[in-house]
Amino acid sequence: MIEIKDVRKTFGILAVLKGINLDVNKGELLCLIGASGSGKSTLLQCINGLEPIQGGEIIVDGISVHDPKTNINMLRRKLGIVFQQYNAFPHLTALENVALAPRVVAKRGRKEARALAQKHLDHVGLGNKADSLPSQMSGGQQQRLAIARALAMEPSYMLFDEVTSALDPELVGEVLETMRLLKSEGMTMVVVTHDINFARESADRVAFLHQGEVCEIGTAEEVIDNPQKEQTQKFLRREKRKPLEVA
């Protein structure tokens, strides 16, 4: 379980998170929606310990993420994170990219790490791309490679930060389908997304963030189809006016 208690985050004089309170339950897919600058991506990075916080506490499986005594590198093994940019090593094959962290960080043997990498490439539908370089793969394939690389550390939680926003519309569907697969297998996920249809169809709960605060949270039916707060209603009206993406 992830517990977020009164979390505050500032960049200089700019308050980005203003007392966030959220729980993420085991097996849940929680979607974070909101306008750019509302704090969604920053919150993910705070959960993973990539950004310090100025107040409050984030607890993952009973461990306080930002406690100076916490071994953050060990804790991050529980928290796979996938960003908008793929960040694959261009000189390594897909198999080598996925096997690297298990071999270097988890100290798996070379043979074991490669077998694990092949398993996760198969899992995300890239089994036939093991020997391909990232430059030989489409954007959607590279994003699925990033997901396989995160899964190779066998995390308890997956954090996704706008993973389809850099993709051409026709490639979005294959990445979202991989995320739906993980949900069906019981993976606990926190997903920052601009794809309202994905949030409506796949999320157990949706949280709408506005100016660093959780403005509204509930089921997709409650937040997306029947929002109660004016700011949520305005945001969703703007989103509906945008061109539809292929999902």
Coordinates of C-alpha atoms in Angstrom, one line a residue:
M1 CA 0.0 0.0 0.0
I2 CA 1.1 3.6 -0.7
E3 CA 0.1 6.2 1.8
I4 CA 0.5 9.9 1.0
K5 CA -0.1 12.1 4.0
D6 CA -0.3 15.9 3.8
V7 CA 2.6 16.0 1.3
R8 CA 3.9 19.4 0.4
K9 CA 6.5 20.2 -2.3
T10 CA 8.0 23.6 -3.3
F11 CA 10.4 24.7 -6.0
G12 CA 11.7 27.9 -4.5
I13 CA 8.7 30.1 -3.7
L14 CA 6.4 28.0 -6.0
A15 CA 4.2 25.6 -4.1
V16 CA 3.6 22.6 -6.4
L17 CA 2.0 20.2 -4.0
K18 CA -0.2 21.8 -1.2
G19 CA -1.0 19.0 1.3
I20 CA -1.8 16.0 -0.8
N21 CA -3.6 13.1 0.9
L22 CA -4.0 9.9 -1.0
D23 CA -3.9 6.1 -0.4
V24 CA -3.2 3.6 -3.2
N25 CA -4.5 0.2 -2.4
K26 CA -3.1 -3.1 -3.5
G27 CA -4.1 -4.1 -7.0
E28 CA -5.6 -0.7 -7.7
L29 CA -5.2 1.4 -10.8
L30 CA -5.3 5.0 -9.7
C31 CA -5.3 7.6 -12.5
L32 CA -4.2 11.2 -11.9
I33 CA -5.7 13.7 -14.2
G34 CA -5.4 17.5 -14.4
A35 CA -4.0 20.3 -16.4
S36 CA -0.3 20.8 -17.0
G37 CA 1.3 22.2 -13.9
S38 CA -1.2 20.8 -11.5
G39 CA 1.5 18.6 -9.7
K40 CA 0.7 15.2 -11.1
S41 CA 4.2 14.3 -12.4
T42 CA 5.9 15.9 -9.4
L43 CA 3.8 13.7 -7.1
L44 CA 4.9 10.6 -8.9
Q45 CA 8.6 11.6 -8.6
C46 CA 8.0 12.2 -4.9
I47 CA 6.5 8.8 -4.4
N48 CA 9.6 7.3 -6.1
G49 CA 12.0 9.4 -4.0
L50 CA 13.3 11.3 -7.0
E51 CA 12.2 14.6 -5.6
P52 CA 12.5 15.6 -1.9
I53 CA 9.4 16.9 -0.1
Q54 CA 9.1 19.9 2.2
G55 CA 6.3 18.5 4.4
G56 CA 4.2 15.4 5.1
E57 CA 5.1 11.8 4.5
I58 CA 4.9 9.1 1.8
I59 CA 4.9 5.5 3.1
V60 CA 5.4 2.5 0.8
D61 CA 4.7 -0.9 2.5
G62 CA 5.3 0.6 5.9
I63 CA 8.5 2.3 4.9
S64 CA 8.8 6.1 4.9
V65 CA 10.2 7.1 1.5
H66 CA 11.9 10.3 2.6
D67 CA 13.2 9.2 6.0
P68 CA 17.0 9.7 5.9
K69 CA 17.4 6.2 7.4
T70 CA 15.6 4.6 4.4
N71 CA 17.7 2.8 1.9
I72 CA 16.0 4.5 -1.1
N73 CA 17.7 2.3 -3.7
M74 CA 16.3 -0.8 -2.1
L75 CA 12.9 0.8 -1.8
R76 CA 12.9 1.8 -5.4
R77 CA 13.0 -1.9 -6.4
K78 CA 9.4 -1.9 -5.3
L79 CA 8.5 1.1 -7.4
G80 CA 8.9 0.7 -11.1
I81 CA 8.6 4.1 -12.9
V82 CA 8.1 4.7 -16.7
F83 CA 8.5 8.2 -18.1
Q84 CA 7.2 10.0 -21.2
Q85 CA 10.7 9.6 -22.8
Y86 CA 11.9 6.1 -23.3
N87 CA 15.5 6.6 -22.1
A88 CA 16.7 3.3 -23.6
F89 CA 20.5 2.8 -24.1
P90 CA 20.8 3.3 -27.8
H91 CA 23.9 1.0 -28.2
L92 CA 22.2 -2.0 -26.4
T93 CA 19.7 -4.4 -27.9
A94 CA 16.2 -4.6 -26.3
L95 CA 17.3 -7.8 -24.4
E96 CA 20.5 -6.1 -23.1
N97 CA 18.5 -3.0 -22.1
V98 CA 16.1 -5.1 -20.0
A99 CA 18.8 -7.4 -18.5
L100 CA 21.0 -4.5 -17.4
A101 CA 19.3 -3.5 -14.1
P102 CA 18.8 -7.1 -12.9
R103 CA 22.4 -7.9 -13.6
V104 CA 24.0 -4.6 -12.3
V105 CA 21.6 -3.6 -9.5
A106 CA 20.1 -6.9 -8.4
K107 CA 23.3 -8.9 -9.0
R108 CA 21.7 -11.6 -11.1
G109 CA 23.9 -13.8 -13.1
R110 CA 24.2 -13.0 -16.8
K111 CA 22.3 -16.1 -17.9
E112 CA 19.6 -15.5 -15.3
A113 CA 19.3 -11.8 -16.2
R114 CA 18.9 -12.5 -19.9
A115 CA 16.3 -15.2 -19.3
L116 CA 14.4 -12.7 -17.1
A117 CA 14.7 -10.0 -19.8
Q118 CA 13.3 -12.4 -22.4
K119 CA 10.4 -13.3 -20.2
H120 CA 9.4 -9.6 -19.8
L121 CA 9.9 -8.8 -23.4
D122 CA 7.5 -11.7 -24.2
H123 CA 5.2 -10.3 -21.6
V124 CA 4.9 -6.9 -23.3
G125 CA 4.7 -8.4 -26.8
L126 CA 8.3 -7.7 -27.8
G127 CA 9.6 -11.3 -27.8
N128 CA 10.6 -11.1 -31.4
K129 CA 12.5 -7.8 -30.9
A130 CA 15.1 -9.0 -28.4
D131 CA 18.0 -8.5 -30.8
S132 CA 16.8 -5.1 -32.1
L133 CA 18.3 -1.8 -31.2
P134 CA 16.0 0.9 -29.9
S135 CA 16.5 2.9 -33.2
Q136 CA 15.0 -0.1 -35.1
M137 CA 11.8 0.0 -33.0
S138 CA 8.7 2.2 -33.3
G139 CA 7.9 4.7 -30.5
G140 CA 5.2 2.4 -29.2
Q141 CA 7.7 -0.5 -29.1
Q142 CA 10.3 1.6 -27.3
Q143 CA 7.7 2.6 -24.7
R144 CA 6.8 -1.1 -24.2
L145 CA 10.5 -1.7 -23.9
A146 CA 10.7 0.9 -21.1
I147 CA 7.8 -1.0 -19.3
A148 CA 9.6 -4.3 -19.7
R149 CA 12.8 -2.8 -18.3
A150 CA 10.8 -1.5 -15.2
L151 CA 9.1 -4.9 -14.8
A152 CA 12.4 -6.7 -14.9
M153 CA 13.2 -5.5 -11.3
E154 CA 9.9 -7.2 -10.3
P155 CA 8.4 -4.2 -8.5
S156 CA 5.3 -4.2 -6.4
Y157 CA 4.0 -1.0 -7.9
M158 CA 4.3 0.7 -11.3
L159 CA 4.2 4.5 -11.8
F160 CA 3.5 5.8 -15.3
D161 CA 4.1 9.4 -16.2
E162 CA 2.3 10.4 -19.4
V163 CA 3.7 7.4 -21.2
T164 CA 1.6 7.9 -24.3
S165 CA 1.9 11.7 -24.7
A166 CA 5.1 11.6 -26.9
L167 CA 3.6 8.9 -29.2
D168 CA 1.9 9.2 -32.6
P169 CA -1.8 8.6 -32.1
E170 CA -1.7 5.2 -34.0
L171 CA 0.9 3.9 -31.5
V172 CA -1.0 4.8 -28.3
G173 CA -3.3 1.8 -28.3
E174 CA -0.5 -0.8 -28.0
V175 CA 1.0 0.8 -24.9
L176 CA -2.4 1.3 -23.2
E177 CA -3.2 -2.4 -23.9
T178 CA 0.0 -3.4 -22.1
M179 CA -1.0 -1.3 -19.1
R180 CA -4.5 -3.0 -19.2
L181 CA -2.7 -6.4 -19.2
L182 CA -0.8 -5.4 -16.1
K183 CA -4.0 -4.3 -14.4
S184 CA -5.7 -7.6 -15.2
E185 CA -2.7 -9.4 -13.5
G186 CA -3.2 -7.4 -10.3
M187 CA -0.4 -4.9 -10.6
T188 CA -0.8 -1.8 -8.4
M189 CA -0.4 1.3 -10.6
V190 CA -0.5 5.0 -10.4
V191 CA -0.9 6.5 -13.8
V192 CA -0.6 10.2 -14.8
T193 CA -2.5 10.5 -18.0
H194 CA -4.2 13.0 -20.3
D195 CA -6.2 10.1 -21.9
I196 CA -9.6 10.5 -20.3
N197 CA -11.0 7.5 -22.2
F198 CA -8.3 5.3 -20.7
A199 CA -9.0 6.7 -17.2
R200 CA -12.7 6.1 -17.6
E201 CA -12.4 2.5 -19.0
S202 CA -9.5 1.2 -16.8
A203 CA -9.1 3.1 -13.6
D204 CA -10.5 1.9 -10.3
R205 CA -10.3 5.4 -9.0
V206 CA -9.5 8.8 -10.6
A207 CA -8.0 11.8 -8.8
F208 CA -8.3 15.2 -10.3
L209 CA -5.5 17.5 -9.3
H210 CA -5.8 21.3 -9.5
Q211 CA -3.1 23.7 -8.6
G212 CA -1.3 21.2 -6.3
E213 CA -4.3 19.9 -4.5
V214 CA -6.6 16.9 -4.9
C215 CA -9.8 18.7 -6.0
E216 CA -11.9 15.5 -6.5
I217 CA -11.4 11.8 -6.2
G218 CA -13.7 8.8 -6.7
T219 CA -14.6 6.2 -9.3
A220 CA -14.4 7.2 -13.0
E221 CA -18.2 7.4 -13.1
E222 CA -18.1 9.9 -10.2
V223 CA -15.2 12.1 -11.3
I224 CA -15.4 11.9 -15.1
D225 CA -19.0 11.3 -15.8
N226 CA -20.5 13.2 -12.9
P227 CA -18.0 15.7 -11.5
Q228 CA -19.1 17.7 -8.5
K229 CA -16.5 20.5 -8.4
E230 CA -16.5 23.4 -10.8
Q231 CA -12.8 23.1 -11.6
T232 CA -13.2 19.4 -12.6
Q233 CA -16.1 20.3 -14.8
K234 CA -14.1 23.1 -16.6
F235 CA -11.1 20.8 -17.1
L236 CA -13.2 18.0 -18.6
R237 CA -15.1 20.4 -20.9
R238 CA -11.7 21.5 -22.2
E239 CA -10.5 17.9 -22.7
K240 CA -13.7 17.0 -24.6
R241 CA -13.0 19.8 -27.1
K242 CA -9.5 18.4 -27.9
P243 CA -9.1 16.1 -31.0
L244 CA -9.7 12.5 -30.1
E245 CA -6.7 10.2 -30.0
V246 CA -6.7 6.6 -31.2
A247 CA -6.7 4.3 -28.1

